[in-house]
Each structure stands twice: as C-alpha cells, then as structure tokens.
Tab-separated table of C-alpha atoms in Angstrom:
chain	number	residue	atom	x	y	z
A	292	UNK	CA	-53.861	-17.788	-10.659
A	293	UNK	CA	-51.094	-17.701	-13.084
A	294	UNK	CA	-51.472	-16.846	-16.933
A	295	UNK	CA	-50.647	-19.248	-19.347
A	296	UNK	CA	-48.371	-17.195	-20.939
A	297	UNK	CA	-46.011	-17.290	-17.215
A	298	UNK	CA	-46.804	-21.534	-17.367
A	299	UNK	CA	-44.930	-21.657	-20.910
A	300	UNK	CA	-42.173	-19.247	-20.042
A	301	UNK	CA	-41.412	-21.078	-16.927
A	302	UNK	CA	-41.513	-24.786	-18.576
A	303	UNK	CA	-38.649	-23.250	-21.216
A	304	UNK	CA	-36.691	-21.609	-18.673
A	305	UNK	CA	-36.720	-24.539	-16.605
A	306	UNK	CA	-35.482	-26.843	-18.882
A	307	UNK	CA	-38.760	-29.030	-18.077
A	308	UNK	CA	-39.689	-29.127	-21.461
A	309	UNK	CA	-37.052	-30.036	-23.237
A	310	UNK	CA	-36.429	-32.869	-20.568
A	311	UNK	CA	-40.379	-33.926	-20.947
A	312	UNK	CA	-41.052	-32.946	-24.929
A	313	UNK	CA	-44.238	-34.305	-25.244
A	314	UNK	CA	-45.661	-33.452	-22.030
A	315	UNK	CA	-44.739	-30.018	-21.903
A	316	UNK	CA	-45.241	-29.475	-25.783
A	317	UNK	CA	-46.206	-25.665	-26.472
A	318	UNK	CA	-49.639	-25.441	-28.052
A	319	UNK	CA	-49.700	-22.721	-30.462
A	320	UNK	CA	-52.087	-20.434	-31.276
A	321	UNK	CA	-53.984	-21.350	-34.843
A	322	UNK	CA	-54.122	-19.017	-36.872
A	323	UNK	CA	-57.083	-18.074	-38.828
A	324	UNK	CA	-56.148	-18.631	-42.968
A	325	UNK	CA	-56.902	-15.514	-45.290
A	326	UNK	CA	-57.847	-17.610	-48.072
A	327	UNK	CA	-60.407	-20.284	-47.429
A	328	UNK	CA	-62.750	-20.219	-50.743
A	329	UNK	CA	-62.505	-22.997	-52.132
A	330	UNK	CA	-61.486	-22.799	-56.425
A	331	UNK	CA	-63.748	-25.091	-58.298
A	332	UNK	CA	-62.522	-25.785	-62.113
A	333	UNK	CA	-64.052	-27.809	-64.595
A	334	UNK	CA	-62.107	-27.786	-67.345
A	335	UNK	CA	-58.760	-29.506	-67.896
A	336	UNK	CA	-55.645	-26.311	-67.972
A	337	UNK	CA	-58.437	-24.055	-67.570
A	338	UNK	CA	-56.290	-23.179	-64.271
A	339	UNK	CA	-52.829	-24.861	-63.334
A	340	UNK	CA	-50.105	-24.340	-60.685
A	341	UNK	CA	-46.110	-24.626	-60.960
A	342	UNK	CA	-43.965	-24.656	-58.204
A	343	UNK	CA	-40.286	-25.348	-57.196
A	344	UNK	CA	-39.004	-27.336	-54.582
A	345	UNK	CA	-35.124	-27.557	-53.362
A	346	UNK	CA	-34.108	-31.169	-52.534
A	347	UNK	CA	-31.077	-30.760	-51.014
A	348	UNK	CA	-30.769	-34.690	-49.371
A	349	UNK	CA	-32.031	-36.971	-52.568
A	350	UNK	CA	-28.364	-36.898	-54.359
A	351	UNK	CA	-25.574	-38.019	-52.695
A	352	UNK	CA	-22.664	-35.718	-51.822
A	353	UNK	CA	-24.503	-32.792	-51.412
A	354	UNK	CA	-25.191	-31.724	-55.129
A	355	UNK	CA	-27.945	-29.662	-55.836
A	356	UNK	CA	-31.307	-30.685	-56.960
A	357	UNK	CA	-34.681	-28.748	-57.476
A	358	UNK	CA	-38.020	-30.450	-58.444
A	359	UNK	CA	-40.157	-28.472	-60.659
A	360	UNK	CA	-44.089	-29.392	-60.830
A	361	UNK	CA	-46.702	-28.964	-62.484
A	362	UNK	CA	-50.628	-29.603	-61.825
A	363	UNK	CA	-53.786	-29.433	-62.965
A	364	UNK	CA	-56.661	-28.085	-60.888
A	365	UNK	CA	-59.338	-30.098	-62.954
A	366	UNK	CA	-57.864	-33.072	-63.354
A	367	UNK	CA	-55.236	-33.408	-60.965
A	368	UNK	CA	-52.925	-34.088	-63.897
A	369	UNK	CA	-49.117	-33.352	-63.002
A	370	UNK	CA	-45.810	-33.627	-64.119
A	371	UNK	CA	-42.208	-32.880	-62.538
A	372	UNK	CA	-38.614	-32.873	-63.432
A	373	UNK	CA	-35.499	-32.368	-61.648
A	374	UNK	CA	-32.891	-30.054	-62.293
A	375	UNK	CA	-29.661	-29.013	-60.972
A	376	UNK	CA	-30.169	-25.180	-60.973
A	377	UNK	CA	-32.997	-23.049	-60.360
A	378	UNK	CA	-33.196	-20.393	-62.965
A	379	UNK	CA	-34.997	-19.158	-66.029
A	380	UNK	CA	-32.985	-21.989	-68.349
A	381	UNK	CA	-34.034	-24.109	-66.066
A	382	UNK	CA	-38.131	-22.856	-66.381
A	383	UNK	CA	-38.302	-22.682	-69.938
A	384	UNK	CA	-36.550	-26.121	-70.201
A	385	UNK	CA	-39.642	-27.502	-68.217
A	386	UNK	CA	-42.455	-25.722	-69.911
A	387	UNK	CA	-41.182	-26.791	-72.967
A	388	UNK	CA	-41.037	-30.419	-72.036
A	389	UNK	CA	-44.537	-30.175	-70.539
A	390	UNK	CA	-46.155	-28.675	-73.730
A	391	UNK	CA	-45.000	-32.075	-75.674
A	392	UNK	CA	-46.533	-34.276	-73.649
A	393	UNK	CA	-49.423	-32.497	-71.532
A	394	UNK	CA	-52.839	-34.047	-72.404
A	395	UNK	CA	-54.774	-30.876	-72.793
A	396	UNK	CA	-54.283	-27.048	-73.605
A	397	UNK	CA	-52.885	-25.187	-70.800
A	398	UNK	CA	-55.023	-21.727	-70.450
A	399	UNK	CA	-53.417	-20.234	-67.653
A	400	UNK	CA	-50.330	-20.940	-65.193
A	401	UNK	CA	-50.073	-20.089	-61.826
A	402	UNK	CA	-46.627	-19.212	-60.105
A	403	UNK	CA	-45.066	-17.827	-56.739
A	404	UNK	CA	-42.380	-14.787	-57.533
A	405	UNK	CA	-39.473	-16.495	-57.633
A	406	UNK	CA	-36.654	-15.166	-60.520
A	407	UNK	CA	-37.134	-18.790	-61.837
A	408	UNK	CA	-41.153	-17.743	-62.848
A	409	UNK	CA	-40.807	-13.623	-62.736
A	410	UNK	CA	-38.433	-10.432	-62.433
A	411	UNK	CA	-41.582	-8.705	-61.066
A	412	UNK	CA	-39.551	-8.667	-57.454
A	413	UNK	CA	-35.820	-8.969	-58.447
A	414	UNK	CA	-35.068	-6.273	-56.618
A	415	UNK	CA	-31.118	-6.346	-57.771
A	416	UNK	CA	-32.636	-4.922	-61.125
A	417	UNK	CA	-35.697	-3.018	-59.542
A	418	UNK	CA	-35.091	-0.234	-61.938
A	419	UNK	CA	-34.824	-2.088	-65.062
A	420	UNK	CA	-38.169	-3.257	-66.985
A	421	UNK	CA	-37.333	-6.593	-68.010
A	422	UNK	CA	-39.149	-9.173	-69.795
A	423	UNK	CA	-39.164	-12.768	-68.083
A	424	UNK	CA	-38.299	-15.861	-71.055
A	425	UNK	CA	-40.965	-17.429	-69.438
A	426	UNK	CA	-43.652	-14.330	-70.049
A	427	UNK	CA	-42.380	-14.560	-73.935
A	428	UNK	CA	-42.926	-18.243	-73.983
A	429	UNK	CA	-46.197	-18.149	-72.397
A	430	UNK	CA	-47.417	-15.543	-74.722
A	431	UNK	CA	-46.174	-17.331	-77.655
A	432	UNK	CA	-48.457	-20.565	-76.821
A	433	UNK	CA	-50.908	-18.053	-75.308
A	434	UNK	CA	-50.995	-18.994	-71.619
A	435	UNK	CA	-51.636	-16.551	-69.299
A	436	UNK	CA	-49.498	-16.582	-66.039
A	437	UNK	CA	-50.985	-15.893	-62.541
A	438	UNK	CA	-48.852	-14.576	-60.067
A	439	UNK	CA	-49.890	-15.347	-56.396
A	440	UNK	CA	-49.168	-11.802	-53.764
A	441	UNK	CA	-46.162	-12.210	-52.186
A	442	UNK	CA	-46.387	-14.656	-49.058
A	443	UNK	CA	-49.602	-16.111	-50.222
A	444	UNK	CA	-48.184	-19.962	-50.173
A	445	UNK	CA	-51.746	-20.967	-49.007
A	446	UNK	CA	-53.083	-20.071	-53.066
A	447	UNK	CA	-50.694	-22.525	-54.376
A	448	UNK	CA	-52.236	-25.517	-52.109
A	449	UNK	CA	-52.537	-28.262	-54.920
A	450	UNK	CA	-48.996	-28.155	-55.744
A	451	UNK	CA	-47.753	-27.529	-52.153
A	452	UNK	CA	-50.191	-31.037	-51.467
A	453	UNK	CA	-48.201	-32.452	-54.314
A	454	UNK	CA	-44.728	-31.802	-52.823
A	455	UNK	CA	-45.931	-33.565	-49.731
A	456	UNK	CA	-47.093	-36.287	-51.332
A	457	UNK	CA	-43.942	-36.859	-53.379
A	458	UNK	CA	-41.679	-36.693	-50.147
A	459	UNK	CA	-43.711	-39.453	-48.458
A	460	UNK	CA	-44.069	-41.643	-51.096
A	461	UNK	CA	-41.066	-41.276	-53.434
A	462	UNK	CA	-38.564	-39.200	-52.394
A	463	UNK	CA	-37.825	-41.166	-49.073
A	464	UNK	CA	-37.402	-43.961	-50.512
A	465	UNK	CA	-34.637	-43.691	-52.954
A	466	UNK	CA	-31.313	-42.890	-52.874
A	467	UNK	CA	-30.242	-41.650	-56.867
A	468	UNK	CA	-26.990	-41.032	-57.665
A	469	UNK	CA	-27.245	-38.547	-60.152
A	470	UNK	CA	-29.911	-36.350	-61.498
A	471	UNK	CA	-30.778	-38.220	-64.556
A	472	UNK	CA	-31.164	-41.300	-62.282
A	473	UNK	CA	-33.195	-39.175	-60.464
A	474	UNK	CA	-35.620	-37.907	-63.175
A	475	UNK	CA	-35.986	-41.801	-64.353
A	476	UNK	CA	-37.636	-42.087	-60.788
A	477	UNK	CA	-39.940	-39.076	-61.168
A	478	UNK	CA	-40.751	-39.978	-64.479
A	479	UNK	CA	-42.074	-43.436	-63.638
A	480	UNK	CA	-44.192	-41.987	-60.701
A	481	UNK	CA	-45.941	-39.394	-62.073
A	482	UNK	CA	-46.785	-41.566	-65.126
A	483	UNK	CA	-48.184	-44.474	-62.967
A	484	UNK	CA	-49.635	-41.368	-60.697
A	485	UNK	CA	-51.859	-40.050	-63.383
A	486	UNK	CA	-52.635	-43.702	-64.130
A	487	UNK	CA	-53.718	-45.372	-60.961
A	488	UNK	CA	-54.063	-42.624	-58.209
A	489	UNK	CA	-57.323	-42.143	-57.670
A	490	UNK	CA	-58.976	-39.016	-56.231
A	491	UNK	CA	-62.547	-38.163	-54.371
A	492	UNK	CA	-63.290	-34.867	-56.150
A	493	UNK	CA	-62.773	-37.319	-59.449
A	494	UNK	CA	-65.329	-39.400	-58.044
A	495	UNK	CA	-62.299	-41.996	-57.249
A	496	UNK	CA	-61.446	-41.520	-61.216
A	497	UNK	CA	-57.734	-41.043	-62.148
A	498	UNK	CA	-56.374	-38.255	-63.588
A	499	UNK	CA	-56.116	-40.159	-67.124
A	500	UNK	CA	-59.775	-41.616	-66.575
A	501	UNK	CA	-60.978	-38.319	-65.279
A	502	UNK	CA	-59.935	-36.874	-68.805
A	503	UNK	CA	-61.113	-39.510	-71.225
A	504	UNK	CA	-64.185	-39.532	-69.465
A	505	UNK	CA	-64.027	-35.573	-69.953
A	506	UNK	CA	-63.178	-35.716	-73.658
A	507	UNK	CA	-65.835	-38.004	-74.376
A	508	UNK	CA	-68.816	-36.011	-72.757
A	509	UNK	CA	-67.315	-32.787	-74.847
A	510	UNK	CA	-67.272	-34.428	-77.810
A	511	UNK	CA	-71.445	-35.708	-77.223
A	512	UNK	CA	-71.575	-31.896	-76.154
A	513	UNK	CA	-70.642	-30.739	-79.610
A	514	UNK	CA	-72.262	-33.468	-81.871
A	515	UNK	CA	-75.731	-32.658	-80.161
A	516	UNK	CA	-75.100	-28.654	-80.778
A	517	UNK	CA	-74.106	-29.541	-84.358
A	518	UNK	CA	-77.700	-31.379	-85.104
C-alpha cells in the first residue's frame, strides 16, 4: 500500500502530470471557511462593502487601472469607477461621487486595510497616529467604516461576487483605450445592472425595484404609526 501523499509526489516528479493535466490533476484538500454565518440586512446602506480591484489587462499598453466598487447588502445596489491610481485621492474622489447619486443613506461602510481605505496597517508610518481623509469624510456624512481583520477576504463576499461578475460579463469583452472610455463602459453597466439584474434573495426584484418597493412599504409603515 502506498500513501497518497507518495502517489502525488511521484506523478510531479515524473513529469506524468504535467504530460496528462487532467488525469493526474492534484485534488486539494478543502478547507473548512472560518466565517460561514450568513449576514441578513434589511435595510438599504444599513451595511455596505467597498473594495478595489487592479485591472492590469483592460487598457492597452499596459497603463494602470483600478476598479473601485461599491455594494449594498440589502439591495444589491452598486456602483464602480475606474481610476488610474490607487490612493486616498483616489477614495475620497469615489465616495464623493457615490454620495451624489446613491439612492439611499449609507449607515456604515465596510473596507479591507488597504492605505487606499486606512493607515491602521501602514506600517512605513507605524509610529505616527494619522487620520485617514476617508475617516474625516465618513464622519462628516456620519458613516461608520468597518474594517474586516486582516486576511479575512471571505467577509467581503458580496463585493468579491461582484468583481467576478464584472470580469465575466464586462470586462472581457471590451477593449477601452483610455480610462474615461473605460468608465463610460462601467457606467452603462452598473446603471442597466441595478435596472434589469434580477436577484433570488430580492425575490427576482432588481435592485431599483427592490428599493421602490422598499420605500413604498416604509412610507405605509409611517402613515399607519402617524394615525
């Protein structure tokens, strides 16, 4: 009897698998997830996520490009933008633009650690208490931002499912020259995405039918506390 462990070692050493890929493929070992509770919100920006993802193939020549986006648990509401550098300027620009045209009030943000969100764990200025622009604008329109631990991608599933989803169906598919080109793209498919995308924990509703339909029972709410 020979341990599995000996099979796999042989197959690489032997050059079998890379000659017979998908017969030889190694089967790895699941590993059990940390986090599996699942978050239920009811309330539009009652609890959101914001992420960054570097695109380094949509632009030709090489030139830098990071999508920054924005969803809502509730609702599934999102929006993204594109930028050319990832950086506080960059952040603020974003949340800015957001709080023009975002449907509801955003109560609380969630982010990953990255100098773009936080200088909780810049360690180049470890020793030196300093204030994020994005805490101060936060504060100013009081939103509260949620940091996820460090390594904890998992808690920022809904905008990690998001990325996916705009690789497959957008990103792949065009070929922008520049970035404003590029944000004319995004902008058209997250509009028609909140529009027509339906999803199953909306009952099939869209994000924009999802919230009318949300707005209309809070407003019966109130009128029937009133008399």
């Amino acid at each position: 009897q020979i341990s599995k462990y000996r099979i796999e070692r042989y197959l690489s050493h032997s050059g079998l698998r890379e000659k017979y890929p998908c017969t030889t493929k190694k089967v790895r070992k699941k590993v059990k997830k940390e986090h599996t509770k699942q978050v239920k919100i009811y309330h539009p920006g009652e609890h959101t996520q914001m992420d960054t993802k570097h695109q380094p193939h949509i632009l030709k020549d090489g030139k830098k490009c990071y999508v920054f986006n924005f969803v809502d648990h509730a609702s599934n509401w999102s929006y993204k933008r594109a930028y050319s550098r990832i950086s506080p300027e960059s952040t603020i620009d974003f949340v800015k633009k957001l709080l023009l045209i975002c449907p509801f009030k955003i109560q609380r943000i969630q982010t990953d650690n990255g100098t773009e969100y936080t200088y909780k764990y810049y360690k180049r200025h470890a020793d030196i208490i300093k204030e994020h622009p994005l805490e101060k604008l936060l504060e100013k329109h009081e939103i509260t931002q949620k940091l996820i631990p460090p390594g904890k991608k998992e808690l920022q599933g809904l905008v990690e499912r998001a990325h996916r989803q705009d690789d497959q169906e957008l990103f792949s598919r065009i070929e922008p020259d520049e970035i404003d080109e590029f944000n004319s793209y995004l902008e058209e498919y997250y509009i028609e995405r909140n529009k027509g995308r339906r999803f199953k924990k909306l009952n099939w509703d869209t994000p924009n039918e999802w919230l009318k339909n949300y707005k209309t029972t809070q407003r019966a709410v109130e009128f029937g506390h009133h008399y």
